[in-house]
Short mmCIF file of C-alpha atoms in Angstrom, two decimals:
data_model
loop_
_atom_site.label_atom_id
_atom_site.label_comp_id
_atom_site.label_asym_id
_atom_site.label_seq_id
_atom_site.Cartn_x
_atom_site.Cartn_y
_atom_site.Cartn_z
CA MET A 1 -19.86 0.55 18.75
CA GLY A 2 -20.55 1.71 15.20
CA LYS A 3 -17.49 -0.03 13.77
CA LEU A 4 -19.44 -1.66 10.94
CA THR A 5 -21.32 1.40 9.76
CA SER A 6 -19.79 1.22 6.30
CA PHE A 7 -22.82 -0.64 4.87
CA LYS A 8 -24.90 2.46 5.50
CA ARG A 9 -22.68 4.36 3.11
CA SER A 10 -21.44 1.91 0.51
CA LEU A 11 -21.25 -1.70 -0.55
CA TRP A 12 -18.12 -2.93 -2.25
CA VAL A 13 -18.28 -5.86 -4.60
CA PHE A 14 -15.63 -8.27 -5.85
CA HIS A 15 -16.23 -10.12 -9.09
CA ALA A 16 -14.73 -13.60 -9.54
CA SER A 17 -15.18 -15.11 -12.96
CA GLY A 18 -14.96 -18.90 -12.94
CA GLY A 19 -14.73 -19.69 -16.63
CA SER A 20 -17.72 -17.61 -17.60
CA CYS A 21 -18.48 -17.00 -21.30
CA ASN A 22 -18.36 -13.26 -20.52
CA ALA A 23 -22.08 -12.66 -21.04
CA CYS A 24 -22.80 -12.39 -17.28
CA ASP A 25 -19.66 -10.29 -16.82
CA ILE A 26 -20.84 -7.83 -19.46
CA GLU A 27 -24.21 -7.54 -17.70
CA ILE A 28 -22.42 -6.80 -14.42
CA ILE A 29 -20.56 -4.00 -16.17
CA ALA A 30 -23.85 -2.83 -17.68
CA ALA A 31 -25.25 -2.50 -14.15
CA LEU A 32 -22.39 -0.13 -13.34
CA THR A 33 -22.43 1.98 -16.52
CA PRO A 34 -24.58 5.14 -16.88
CA ARG A 35 -27.95 3.55 -17.73
CA TYR A 36 -28.27 1.82 -14.33
CA ASP A 37 -25.27 3.39 -12.59
CA ALA A 38 -25.13 1.34 -9.39
CA GLU A 39 -22.06 3.33 -8.38
CA ARG A 40 -24.21 6.33 -7.54
CA PHE A 41 -25.37 4.27 -4.52
CA GLY A 42 -21.79 3.49 -3.58
CA ILE A 43 -21.91 -0.02 -5.06
CA LYS A 44 -18.62 -0.46 -6.82
CA LEU A 45 -16.32 -3.20 -8.01
CA VAL A 46 -13.07 -3.49 -6.08
CA GLY A 47 -9.81 -5.15 -7.07
CA SER A 48 -9.32 -7.33 -3.99
CA PRO A 49 -11.68 -9.58 -1.99
CA ARG A 50 -10.07 -8.18 1.17
CA HIS A 51 -11.87 -4.91 0.47
CA ALA A 52 -15.19 -6.48 -0.53
CA ASP A 53 -18.50 -7.02 1.27
CA VAL A 54 -20.09 -8.99 -1.56
CA LEU A 55 -18.65 -11.66 -3.87
CA LEU A 56 -20.16 -11.92 -7.35
CA VAL A 57 -19.40 -15.23 -9.00
CA THR A 58 -20.05 -16.05 -12.65
CA GLY A 59 -19.48 -19.18 -14.69
CA ALA A 60 -19.55 -22.92 -14.20
CA ILE A 61 -16.59 -23.43 -11.91
CA PRO A 62 -13.90 -25.75 -13.35
CA LYS A 63 -12.20 -28.15 -10.91
CA ASP A 64 -8.95 -26.18 -11.17
CA PHE A 65 -10.68 -23.01 -9.99
CA ALA A 66 -12.64 -24.45 -7.06
CA ASP A 67 -9.85 -24.16 -4.47
CA LYS A 68 -9.01 -20.67 -5.72
CA LEU A 69 -12.64 -19.63 -5.30
CA ARG A 70 -12.61 -21.02 -1.74
CA ARG A 71 -9.48 -19.00 -1.00
CA ILE A 72 -11.02 -15.82 -2.45
CA TYR A 73 -14.09 -16.36 -0.25
CA GLU A 74 -11.85 -16.92 2.79
CA GLN A 75 -10.04 -13.64 2.15
CA MET A 76 -13.20 -11.56 2.43
CA PRO A 77 -13.79 -9.96 5.82
CA ASP A 78 -16.94 -10.85 7.77
CA PRO A 79 -19.80 -10.18 7.39
CA LYS A 80 -19.93 -11.15 3.73
CA ALA A 81 -22.45 -12.24 1.11
CA VAL A 82 -22.14 -14.27 -2.09
CA ILE A 83 -24.20 -13.70 -5.22
CA VAL A 84 -24.17 -16.17 -8.08
CA ILE A 85 -24.84 -14.55 -11.44
CA GLY A 86 -26.21 -16.71 -14.25
CA ASN A 87 -27.39 -20.24 -14.89
CA CYS A 88 -23.89 -21.76 -15.09
CA GLY A 89 -22.99 -20.90 -11.50
CA THR A 90 -26.49 -21.59 -10.21
CA SER A 91 -26.93 -25.09 -11.59
CA GLY A 92 -24.06 -25.82 -13.96
CA GLY A 93 -26.18 -24.62 -16.90
CA VAL A 94 -25.36 -26.35 -20.17
CA PHE A 95 -22.16 -27.66 -18.59
CA TYR A 96 -23.96 -29.45 -15.73
CA ASP A 97 -22.58 -32.91 -16.60
CA SER A 98 -19.18 -31.82 -17.87
CA TYR A 99 -16.25 -33.91 -16.64
CA ASN A 100 -14.19 -30.97 -15.40
CA ILE A 101 -16.84 -28.92 -13.59
CA ALA A 102 -16.57 -28.75 -9.79
CA GLY A 103 -20.36 -28.45 -9.50
CA PRO A 104 -22.75 -25.60 -8.81
CA ILE A 105 -21.14 -22.82 -6.76
CA ASP A 106 -23.17 -23.60 -3.64
CA GLU A 107 -21.32 -26.92 -3.45
CA ILE A 108 -18.03 -24.99 -3.16
CA ILE A 109 -18.86 -21.92 -1.04
CA PRO A 110 -22.07 -20.80 0.72
CA VAL A 111 -24.32 -18.77 -1.58
CA ASP A 112 -26.81 -16.13 -0.39
CA VAL A 113 -28.47 -14.89 -3.58
CA TYR A 114 -29.00 -16.62 -6.94
CA VAL A 115 -29.59 -14.67 -10.13
CA PRO A 116 -30.66 -17.11 -12.84
CA GLY A 117 -30.56 -16.14 -16.50
CA CYS A 118 -28.33 -16.60 -19.52
CA PRO A 119 -27.34 -13.89 -18.98
CA PRO A 120 -29.53 -12.16 -16.35
CA ARG A 121 -30.53 -8.55 -16.98
CA PRO A 122 -28.76 -5.76 -15.09
CA GLU A 123 -32.00 -4.99 -13.19
CA ALA A 124 -31.87 -8.52 -11.75
CA ILE A 125 -28.22 -8.05 -10.75
CA VAL A 126 -28.98 -4.73 -9.01
CA ASP A 127 -31.94 -6.39 -7.27
CA ALA A 128 -29.65 -9.22 -6.08
CA VAL A 129 -27.17 -6.73 -4.66
CA VAL A 130 -30.02 -5.05 -2.75
CA LYS A 131 -31.02 -8.46 -1.33
CA ALA A 132 -27.41 -9.12 -0.30
CA TRP A 133 -27.33 -5.67 1.29
CA LEU A 134 -30.37 -6.55 3.43
CA LYS A 135 -28.66 -9.75 4.54
CA LEU A 136 -25.44 -7.91 5.40
CA GLU A 137 -27.35 -5.37 7.48
CA LYS A 138 -28.90 -8.25 9.39
CA LEU A 139 -25.46 -9.83 9.93
CA GLU A 140 -24.07 -6.46 10.98
CA LYS A 141 -26.71 -6.15 13.70
CA GLN A 142 -25.90 -9.68 14.90
CA LEU A 143 -22.19 -8.89 15.05
CA GLU A 144 -22.80 -5.63 16.90
CA GLY A 145 -25.04 -7.52 19.33
CA LYS A 146 -22.18 -9.94 20.00
CA GLU A 147 -19.72 -7.12 20.62
CA GLU A 148 -21.93 -5.43 23.20
CA MET B 1 15.88 24.54 35.95
CA SER B 2 14.81 25.23 32.39
CA PHE B 3 14.65 22.34 29.90
CA THR B 4 14.28 24.65 26.93
CA LEU B 5 17.14 24.87 24.49
CA THR B 6 16.87 28.04 22.45
CA THR B 7 18.58 28.30 19.09
CA PRO B 8 18.52 31.08 16.44
CA SER B 9 15.95 29.08 14.43
CA GLY B 10 13.62 27.98 17.26
CA PHE B 11 13.59 26.03 20.50
CA TRP B 12 13.63 22.45 21.75
CA ASN B 13 11.89 21.25 24.87
CA PRO B 14 11.80 17.54 25.77
CA LEU B 15 8.58 17.96 27.79
CA PHE B 16 6.76 19.34 24.73
CA TRP B 17 8.20 16.48 22.70
CA VAL B 18 6.83 13.88 25.14
CA ILE B 19 3.41 15.61 25.21
CA PHE B 20 3.18 15.65 21.39
CA LEU B 21 4.36 12.02 21.20
CA ALA B 22 1.57 11.00 23.58
CA LEU B 23 -0.94 13.06 21.59
CA PHE B 24 0.04 11.47 18.26
CA GLY B 25 0.03 8.04 19.90
CA LEU B 26 -3.52 8.67 21.11
CA ILE B 27 -4.66 9.82 17.65
CA SER B 28 -3.06 6.73 16.07
CA TYR B 29 -4.78 4.49 18.60
CA LEU B 30 -8.16 6.10 17.86
CA ILE B 31 -7.66 5.49 14.11
CA TYR B 32 -6.64 1.88 14.89
CA LEU B 33 -9.84 1.40 16.91
CA ARG B 34 -11.91 2.37 13.86
CA GLY B 35 -10.64 -0.76 12.06
CA ASN B 36 -12.64 -3.96 11.64
CA PRO B 37 -11.88 -6.09 14.71
CA SER B 38 -13.65 -9.21 13.45
CA TYR B 39 -11.03 -10.45 10.96
CA LYS B 40 -9.53 -13.86 11.56
CA LYS B 41 -5.80 -13.69 12.11
CA GLU B 42 -5.07 -17.37 11.43
CA SER B 43 -6.86 -17.45 8.05
CA ASP B 44 -6.38 -16.28 4.47
CA GLN B 45 -7.98 -12.97 5.51
CA VAL B 46 -4.57 -11.60 6.52
CA LYS B 47 -2.83 -12.71 3.32
CA PRO B 48 -2.42 -10.62 0.17
CA TYR B 49 -4.76 -11.29 -2.74
CA LEU B 50 -2.99 -13.32 -5.44
CA SER B 51 -5.95 -14.16 -7.70
CA GLY B 52 -6.83 -16.99 -5.33
CA ASN B 53 -3.44 -18.66 -5.73
CA ILE B 54 -1.50 -19.99 -2.75
CA GLU B 55 0.93 -17.44 -1.34
CA PRO B 56 4.46 -18.70 -2.12
CA THR B 57 7.02 -18.81 0.68
CA LYS B 58 9.28 -15.78 1.12
CA GLU B 59 12.26 -17.88 0.01
CA LYS B 60 10.56 -18.63 -3.32
CA VAL B 61 9.75 -15.03 -4.19
CA GLN B 62 13.06 -13.65 -2.99
CA VAL B 63 15.60 -12.73 -5.65
CA LYS B 64 18.79 -14.50 -4.62
CA ALA B 65 22.32 -13.32 -5.35
CA GLY B 66 22.85 -16.42 -7.51
CA ASP B 67 19.93 -15.36 -9.73
CA ILE B 68 22.20 -12.69 -11.23
CA TYR B 69 24.13 -15.50 -12.91
CA TRP B 70 21.02 -17.28 -14.19
CA GLY B 71 21.84 -16.75 -17.88
CA PHE B 72 25.42 -17.90 -17.41
CA ILE B 73 24.40 -21.05 -15.53
CA GLU B 74 21.58 -21.77 -17.99
CA ALA B 75 23.97 -21.48 -20.95
CA LEU B 76 26.47 -23.89 -19.32
CA LYS B 77 23.80 -26.21 -17.93
CA GLY B 78 25.40 -29.35 -19.37
CA TYR B 79 28.72 -28.57 -17.71
CA TYR B 80 27.19 -27.63 -14.34
CA LYS B 81 24.98 -30.73 -14.33
CA VAL B 82 28.09 -32.94 -14.37
CA LEU B 83 29.85 -30.79 -11.77
CA GLU B 84 26.85 -30.83 -9.43
CA ALA B 85 26.61 -34.62 -9.71
CA ILE B 86 30.23 -35.13 -8.64
CA HIS B 87 30.04 -32.41 -5.95
CA THR B 88 29.19 -34.75 -3.08
CA GLY B 89 30.52 -32.64 -0.19
CA ASP B 90 32.56 -35.62 1.02
CA ILE B 91 36.27 -34.73 1.36
CA ARG B 92 37.33 -38.35 0.75
CA ASP B 93 35.76 -38.12 -2.73
CA TYR B 94 37.71 -34.94 -3.43
CA ILE B 95 40.98 -36.54 -2.29
CA LEU B 96 40.25 -39.46 -4.60
CA TRP B 97 39.64 -37.03 -7.48
CA TYR B 98 42.86 -35.22 -6.58
CA LEU B 99 44.87 -38.41 -6.56
CA GLY B 100 43.16 -39.71 -9.71
CA VAL B 101 43.70 -36.53 -11.73
CA GLY B 102 47.23 -36.20 -10.28
CA ALA B 103 48.00 -39.77 -11.45
CA ILE B 104 46.67 -39.03 -14.95
CA ILE B 105 48.76 -35.83 -15.20
CA THR B 106 51.83 -37.66 -13.89
CA PHE B 107 51.27 -40.43 -16.41
CA ILE B 108 50.90 -37.92 -19.26
CA LEU B 109 54.03 -36.01 -18.23
CA ILE B 110 56.39 -38.82 -17.35
CA GLY B 111 54.52 -42.03 -18.05
CA GLY B 112 55.69 -42.31 -21.61
CA VAL B 113 59.36 -42.09 -20.68
#
């Protein structure tokens, strides 16, 4: 049918920051700015999860934000992938036993790619997006198979 | 019989109009088919993005006519609070108020005589 051919051209990313210290967020921006320039491959940040193929999540998620993160994930169209950037989202990091943390992100929404680091380097973030891209292409083929 | 209406600035033909309507309808349908058919209608996927917050009901986000008087009502909150408390909607209460206030006025006017 060719209705999901958009991954062949571009991959749009939505960034949700769940109480991050901003270090991971700065590295995400660094991956987009001229040195690495992920946008030249069509990878760009979008302002709404409804337009996104990939969800980037940073920070140890506070309990107040957990339901909001679930809702953001729900709003993304299928097929979708989730990338966790940084130690806090991956394992809780230094906040792992904090009283108001909802837990590692994979306890809230399904996660496809983890990028550990405090903060991870932009190369690692770009590599994670490529891994998510591969997963989305696989999902796309499955969806197209179902349609036929 | 000719359907064409000729005017100094052009012509009008209902058959052409129907043909063009069908053509534009077909083009619109083709654009619609290009959309992603896999979205879930009964989920948050059809709702606007509000930073992950719950979408408020239409009644809550609507600006009501009474909102124009917000400042006035806010300034006289103490007065309206009392009025709202005694505004029961029961006509027997209002008749009692009427009789009560009427008795007080009557007493003030002629009670001392």
